[in-house]
Short mmCIF file of C-alpha atoms in Angstrom, two decimals:
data_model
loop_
_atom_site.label_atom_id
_atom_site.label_comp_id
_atom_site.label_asym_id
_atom_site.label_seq_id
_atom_site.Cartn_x
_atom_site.Cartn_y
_atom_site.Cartn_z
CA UNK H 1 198.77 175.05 138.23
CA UNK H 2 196.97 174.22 141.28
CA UNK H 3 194.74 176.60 143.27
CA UNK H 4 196.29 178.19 145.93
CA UNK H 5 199.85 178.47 143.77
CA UNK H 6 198.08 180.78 141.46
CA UNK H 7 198.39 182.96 144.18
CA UNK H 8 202.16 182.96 145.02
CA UNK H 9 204.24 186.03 144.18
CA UNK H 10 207.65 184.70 145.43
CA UNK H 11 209.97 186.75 143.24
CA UNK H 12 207.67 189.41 142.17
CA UNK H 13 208.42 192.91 142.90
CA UNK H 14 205.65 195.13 144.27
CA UNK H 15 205.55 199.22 143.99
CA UNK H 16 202.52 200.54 146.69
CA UNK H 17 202.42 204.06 146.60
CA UNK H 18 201.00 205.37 149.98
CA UNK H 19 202.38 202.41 152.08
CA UNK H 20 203.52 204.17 155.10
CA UNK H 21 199.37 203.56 156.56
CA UNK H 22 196.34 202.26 156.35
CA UNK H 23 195.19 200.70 153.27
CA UNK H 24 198.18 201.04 151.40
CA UNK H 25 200.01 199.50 154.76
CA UNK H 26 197.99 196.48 154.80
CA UNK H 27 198.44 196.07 150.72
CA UNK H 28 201.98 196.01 150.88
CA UNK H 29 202.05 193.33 154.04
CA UNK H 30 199.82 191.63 152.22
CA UNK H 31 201.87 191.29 148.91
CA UNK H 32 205.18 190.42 151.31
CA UNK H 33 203.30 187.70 152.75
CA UNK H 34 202.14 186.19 149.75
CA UNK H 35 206.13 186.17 148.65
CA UNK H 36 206.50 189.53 146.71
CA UNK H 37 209.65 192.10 147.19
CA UNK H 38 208.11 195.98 148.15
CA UNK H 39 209.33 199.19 147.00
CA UNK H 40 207.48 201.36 149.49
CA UNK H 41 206.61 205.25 148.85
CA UNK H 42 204.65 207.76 150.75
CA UNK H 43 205.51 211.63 151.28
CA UNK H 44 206.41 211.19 154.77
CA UNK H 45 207.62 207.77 154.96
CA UNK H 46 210.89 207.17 157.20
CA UNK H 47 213.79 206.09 154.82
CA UNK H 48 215.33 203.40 157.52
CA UNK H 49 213.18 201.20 160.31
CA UNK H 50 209.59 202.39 159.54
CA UNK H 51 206.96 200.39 160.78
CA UNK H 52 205.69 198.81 157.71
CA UNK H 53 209.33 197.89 156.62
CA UNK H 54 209.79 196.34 159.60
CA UNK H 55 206.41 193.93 158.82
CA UNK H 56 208.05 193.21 155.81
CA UNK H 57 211.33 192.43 156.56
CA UNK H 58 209.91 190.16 159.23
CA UNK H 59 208.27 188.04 156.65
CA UNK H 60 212.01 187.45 155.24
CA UNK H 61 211.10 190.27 151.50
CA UNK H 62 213.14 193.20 150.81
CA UNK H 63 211.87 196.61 151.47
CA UNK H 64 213.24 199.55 149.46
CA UNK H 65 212.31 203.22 150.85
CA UNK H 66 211.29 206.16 149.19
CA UNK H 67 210.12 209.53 150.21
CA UNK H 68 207.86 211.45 146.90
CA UNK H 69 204.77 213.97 147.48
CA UNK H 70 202.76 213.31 144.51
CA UNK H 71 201.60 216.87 144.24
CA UNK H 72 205.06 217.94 143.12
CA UNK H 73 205.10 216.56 139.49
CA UNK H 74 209.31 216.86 139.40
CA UNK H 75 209.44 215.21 142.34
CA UNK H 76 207.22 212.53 141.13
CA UNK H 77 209.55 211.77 137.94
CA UNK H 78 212.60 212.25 139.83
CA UNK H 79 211.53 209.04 142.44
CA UNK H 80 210.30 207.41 138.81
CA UNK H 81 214.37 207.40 137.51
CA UNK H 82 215.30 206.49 140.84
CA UNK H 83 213.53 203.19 141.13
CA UNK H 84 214.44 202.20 137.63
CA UNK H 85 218.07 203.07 138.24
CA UNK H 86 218.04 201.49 141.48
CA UNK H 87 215.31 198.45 141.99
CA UNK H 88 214.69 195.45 140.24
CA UNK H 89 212.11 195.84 137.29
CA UNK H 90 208.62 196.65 138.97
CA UNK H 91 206.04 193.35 138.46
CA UNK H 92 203.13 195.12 140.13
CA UNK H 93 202.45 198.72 140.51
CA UNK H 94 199.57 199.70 143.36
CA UNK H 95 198.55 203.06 143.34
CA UNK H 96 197.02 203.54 145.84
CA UNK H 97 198.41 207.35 147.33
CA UNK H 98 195.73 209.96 147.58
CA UNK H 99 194.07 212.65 149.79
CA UNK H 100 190.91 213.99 150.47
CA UNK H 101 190.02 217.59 151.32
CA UNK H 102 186.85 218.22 152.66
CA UNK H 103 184.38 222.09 151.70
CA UNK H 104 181.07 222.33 150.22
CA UNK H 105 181.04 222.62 146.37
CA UNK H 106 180.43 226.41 146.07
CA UNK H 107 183.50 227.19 148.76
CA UNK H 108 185.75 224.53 147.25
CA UNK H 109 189.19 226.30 146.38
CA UNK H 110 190.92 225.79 143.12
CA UNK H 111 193.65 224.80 145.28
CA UNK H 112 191.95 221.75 146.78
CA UNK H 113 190.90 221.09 143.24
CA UNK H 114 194.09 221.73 141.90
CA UNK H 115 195.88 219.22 145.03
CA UNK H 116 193.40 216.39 144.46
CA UNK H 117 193.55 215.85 141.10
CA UNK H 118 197.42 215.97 140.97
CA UNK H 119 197.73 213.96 143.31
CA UNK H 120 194.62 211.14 142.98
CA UNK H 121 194.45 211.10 139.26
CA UNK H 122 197.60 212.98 137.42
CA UNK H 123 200.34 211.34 139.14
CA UNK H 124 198.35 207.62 139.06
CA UNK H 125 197.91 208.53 135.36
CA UNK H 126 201.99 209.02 135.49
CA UNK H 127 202.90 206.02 137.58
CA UNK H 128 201.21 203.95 135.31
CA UNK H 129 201.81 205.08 132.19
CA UNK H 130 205.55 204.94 132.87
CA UNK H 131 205.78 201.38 134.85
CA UNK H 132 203.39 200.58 132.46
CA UNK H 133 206.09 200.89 129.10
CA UNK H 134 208.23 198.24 130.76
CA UNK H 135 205.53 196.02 131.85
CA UNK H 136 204.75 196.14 128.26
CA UNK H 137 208.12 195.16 126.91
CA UNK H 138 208.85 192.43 128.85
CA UNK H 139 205.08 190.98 128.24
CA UNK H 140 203.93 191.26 132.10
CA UNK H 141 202.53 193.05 134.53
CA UNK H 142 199.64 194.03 137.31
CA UNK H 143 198.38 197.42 137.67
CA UNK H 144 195.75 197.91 140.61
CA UNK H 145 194.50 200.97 141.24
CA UNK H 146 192.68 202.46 144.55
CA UNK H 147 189.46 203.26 143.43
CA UNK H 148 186.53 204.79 145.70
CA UNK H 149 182.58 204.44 146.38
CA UNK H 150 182.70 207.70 144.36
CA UNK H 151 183.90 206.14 141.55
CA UNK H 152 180.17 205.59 141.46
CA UNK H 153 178.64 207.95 143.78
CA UNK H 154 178.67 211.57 144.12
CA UNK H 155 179.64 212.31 148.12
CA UNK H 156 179.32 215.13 149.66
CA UNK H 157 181.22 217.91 150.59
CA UNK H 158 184.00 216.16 148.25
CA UNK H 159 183.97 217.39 144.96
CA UNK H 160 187.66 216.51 143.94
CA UNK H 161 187.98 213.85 145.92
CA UNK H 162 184.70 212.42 143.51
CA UNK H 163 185.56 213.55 140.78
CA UNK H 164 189.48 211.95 141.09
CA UNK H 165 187.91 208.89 141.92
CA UNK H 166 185.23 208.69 139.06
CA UNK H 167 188.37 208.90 136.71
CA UNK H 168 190.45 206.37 138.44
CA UNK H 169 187.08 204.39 137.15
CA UNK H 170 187.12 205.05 133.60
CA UNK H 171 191.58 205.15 133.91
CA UNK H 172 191.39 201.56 135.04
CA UNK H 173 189.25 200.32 131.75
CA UNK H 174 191.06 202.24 129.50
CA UNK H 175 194.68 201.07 130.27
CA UNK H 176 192.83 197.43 130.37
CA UNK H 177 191.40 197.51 126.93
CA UNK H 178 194.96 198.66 124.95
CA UNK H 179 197.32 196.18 127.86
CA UNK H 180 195.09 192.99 128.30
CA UNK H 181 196.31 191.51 125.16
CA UNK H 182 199.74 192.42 125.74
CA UNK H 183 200.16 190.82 128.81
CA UNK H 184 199.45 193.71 131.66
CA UNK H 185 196.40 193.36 134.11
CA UNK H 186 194.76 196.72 134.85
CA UNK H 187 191.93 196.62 137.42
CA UNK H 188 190.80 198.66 140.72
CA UNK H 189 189.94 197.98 144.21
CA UNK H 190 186.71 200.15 145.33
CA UNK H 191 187.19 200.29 149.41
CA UNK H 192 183.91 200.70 151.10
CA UNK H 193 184.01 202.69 154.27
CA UNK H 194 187.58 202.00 155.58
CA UNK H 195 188.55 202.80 159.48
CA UNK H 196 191.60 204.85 158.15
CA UNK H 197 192.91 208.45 158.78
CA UNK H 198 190.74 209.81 155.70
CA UNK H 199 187.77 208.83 157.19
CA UNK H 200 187.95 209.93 160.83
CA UNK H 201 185.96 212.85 160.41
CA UNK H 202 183.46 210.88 159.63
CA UNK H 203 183.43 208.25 162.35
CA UNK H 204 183.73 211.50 164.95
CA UNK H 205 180.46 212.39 163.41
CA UNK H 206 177.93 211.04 165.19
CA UNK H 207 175.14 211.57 162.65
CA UNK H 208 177.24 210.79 159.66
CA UNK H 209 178.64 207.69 161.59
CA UNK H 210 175.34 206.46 162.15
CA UNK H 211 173.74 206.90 158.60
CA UNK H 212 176.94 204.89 156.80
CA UNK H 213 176.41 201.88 159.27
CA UNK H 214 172.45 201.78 158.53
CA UNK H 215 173.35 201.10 154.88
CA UNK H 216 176.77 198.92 155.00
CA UNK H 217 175.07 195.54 155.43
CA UNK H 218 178.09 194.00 157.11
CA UNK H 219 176.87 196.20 159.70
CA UNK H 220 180.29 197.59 160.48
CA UNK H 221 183.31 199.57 158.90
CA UNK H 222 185.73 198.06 157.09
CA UNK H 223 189.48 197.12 158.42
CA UNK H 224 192.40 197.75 156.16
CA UNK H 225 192.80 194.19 156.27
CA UNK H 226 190.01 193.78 154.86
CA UNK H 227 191.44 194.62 151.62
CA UNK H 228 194.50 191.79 151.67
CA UNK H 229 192.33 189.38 149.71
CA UNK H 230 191.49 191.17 147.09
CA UNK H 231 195.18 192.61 146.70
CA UNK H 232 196.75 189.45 146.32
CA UNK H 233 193.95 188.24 143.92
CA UNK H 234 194.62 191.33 141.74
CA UNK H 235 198.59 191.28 142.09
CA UNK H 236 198.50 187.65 141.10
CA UNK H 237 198.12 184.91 138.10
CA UNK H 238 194.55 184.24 139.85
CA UNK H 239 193.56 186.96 138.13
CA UNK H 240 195.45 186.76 134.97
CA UNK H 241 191.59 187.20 133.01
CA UNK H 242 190.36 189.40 134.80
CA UNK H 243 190.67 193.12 133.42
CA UNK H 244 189.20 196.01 133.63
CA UNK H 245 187.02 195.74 136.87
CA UNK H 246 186.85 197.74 139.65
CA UNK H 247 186.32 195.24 142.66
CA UNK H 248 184.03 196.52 145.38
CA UNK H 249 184.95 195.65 149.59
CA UNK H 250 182.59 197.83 150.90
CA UNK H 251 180.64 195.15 153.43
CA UNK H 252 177.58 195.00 150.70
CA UNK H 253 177.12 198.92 150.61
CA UNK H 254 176.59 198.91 146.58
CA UNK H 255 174.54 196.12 146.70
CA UNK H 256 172.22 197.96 149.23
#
């Protein structure tokens, strides 16, 4: 197979959780345009005409809606039925929903605790485990997960958020080493600092804003774009021995 068709998903169906924005926006347009079908999810995403199935149905793929907040763990395996009763069999699975929630360590509320994991670790955990079973039976599939810089670093004010995002780490290389052989690619995507809703606190902090861009060699934040590239890579055969590996965009930062 030549290069560039090891990239070509025409006939694949895609699953990106948290599609409605963002990162998870620019994943799914990504996947359409390199052929794949998207079965879009996000708590508040419009069920007809949203923006991002617009994108998609521009590029000439099918869109299929779906409203879920992951923190509800019924409501999580009720939308799970309802795309295997209703959508082709899922080829790639991107989970890439999640939330951050922002209080020093010793005034962080078991609530935000509680919120974070279920939705940044428990209900990828879910997702995967249950896409996962039919990826396994028919002898394919791509699992990508939305890792973090705090998969490897500690933050601050962030506890959950962290510690969600260390275990997305060690998640991704255990569902690689019992799937590789059978056919299913499990890896992550580690954004660096992304211009997205979840980090505009950040950016309206001029002190804060300043310190990240002193370290990100790039010398600027990152674009959700920026992560098309390595979304296709990961969704695709290109990748087909690669497992297990939490890919870094993050303009150099880890490096630095």
């Amino acid at each position: 197979m030549k290069a560039l068709a090891l990239f070509d998903l025409t006939g694949k169906i895609a699953l990106v959780t948290g599609c409605k924005r963002g990162i998870g926006k620019a994943m799914a347009i990504a996947l359409a345009e390199a052929g794949a079908d998207i079965i879009g999810v996000s708590a508040s995403l419009e069920l007809t005409n949203s923006e991002v199935e617009r994108e998609v149905s521009a590029l000439g793929r099918n869109f299929y809606a779906y409203q879920c907040d992951f923190k509800l763990r019924n409501d999580l395996y009720d939308f799970i039925n309802r795309v295997k009763a209703e959508c082709p069999p899922v080829d790639i699975l991107i989970n890439n929903a999640g939330n951050i929630l922002r209080k020093p360590a010793a005034e962080h509320p078991d609530e935000y605790w509680d919120e974070i994991m279920e939705i940044n670790l428990n209900a990828p955990f879910i997702l995967a485990r249950e896409f996962g079973k039919t990826m396994l039976e028919r002898g394919y599939g791509k699992i990508i997960f939305t890792a973090s810089l705090l998969t490897f670093q500690g933050g601050i004010t962030v506890p959950g958020y962290a510690s969600s995002k260390a275990g997305i780490g060690s998640l991704t290389k255990a569902l690689a080493n019992e799937w590789a052989a059978r056919g299913v690619g499990v890896n992550a995507i580690a954004p660096g600092y992304i211009a997205t809703d979840n980090t505009s606190a950040l950016r309206a902090d001029e002190t804060r804003n300043a310190a990240i861009l002193s370290r990100i060699p790039a010398g600027r934040w990152g674009s959700a774009g920026d992560l098309k590239g390595a979304t296709v890579f990961l969704a695709s055969a290109a990748s087909d021995y690669v497992h297990g590996t939490i890919l870094t965009v993050d303009g150099g930062w880890m490096g630095r």
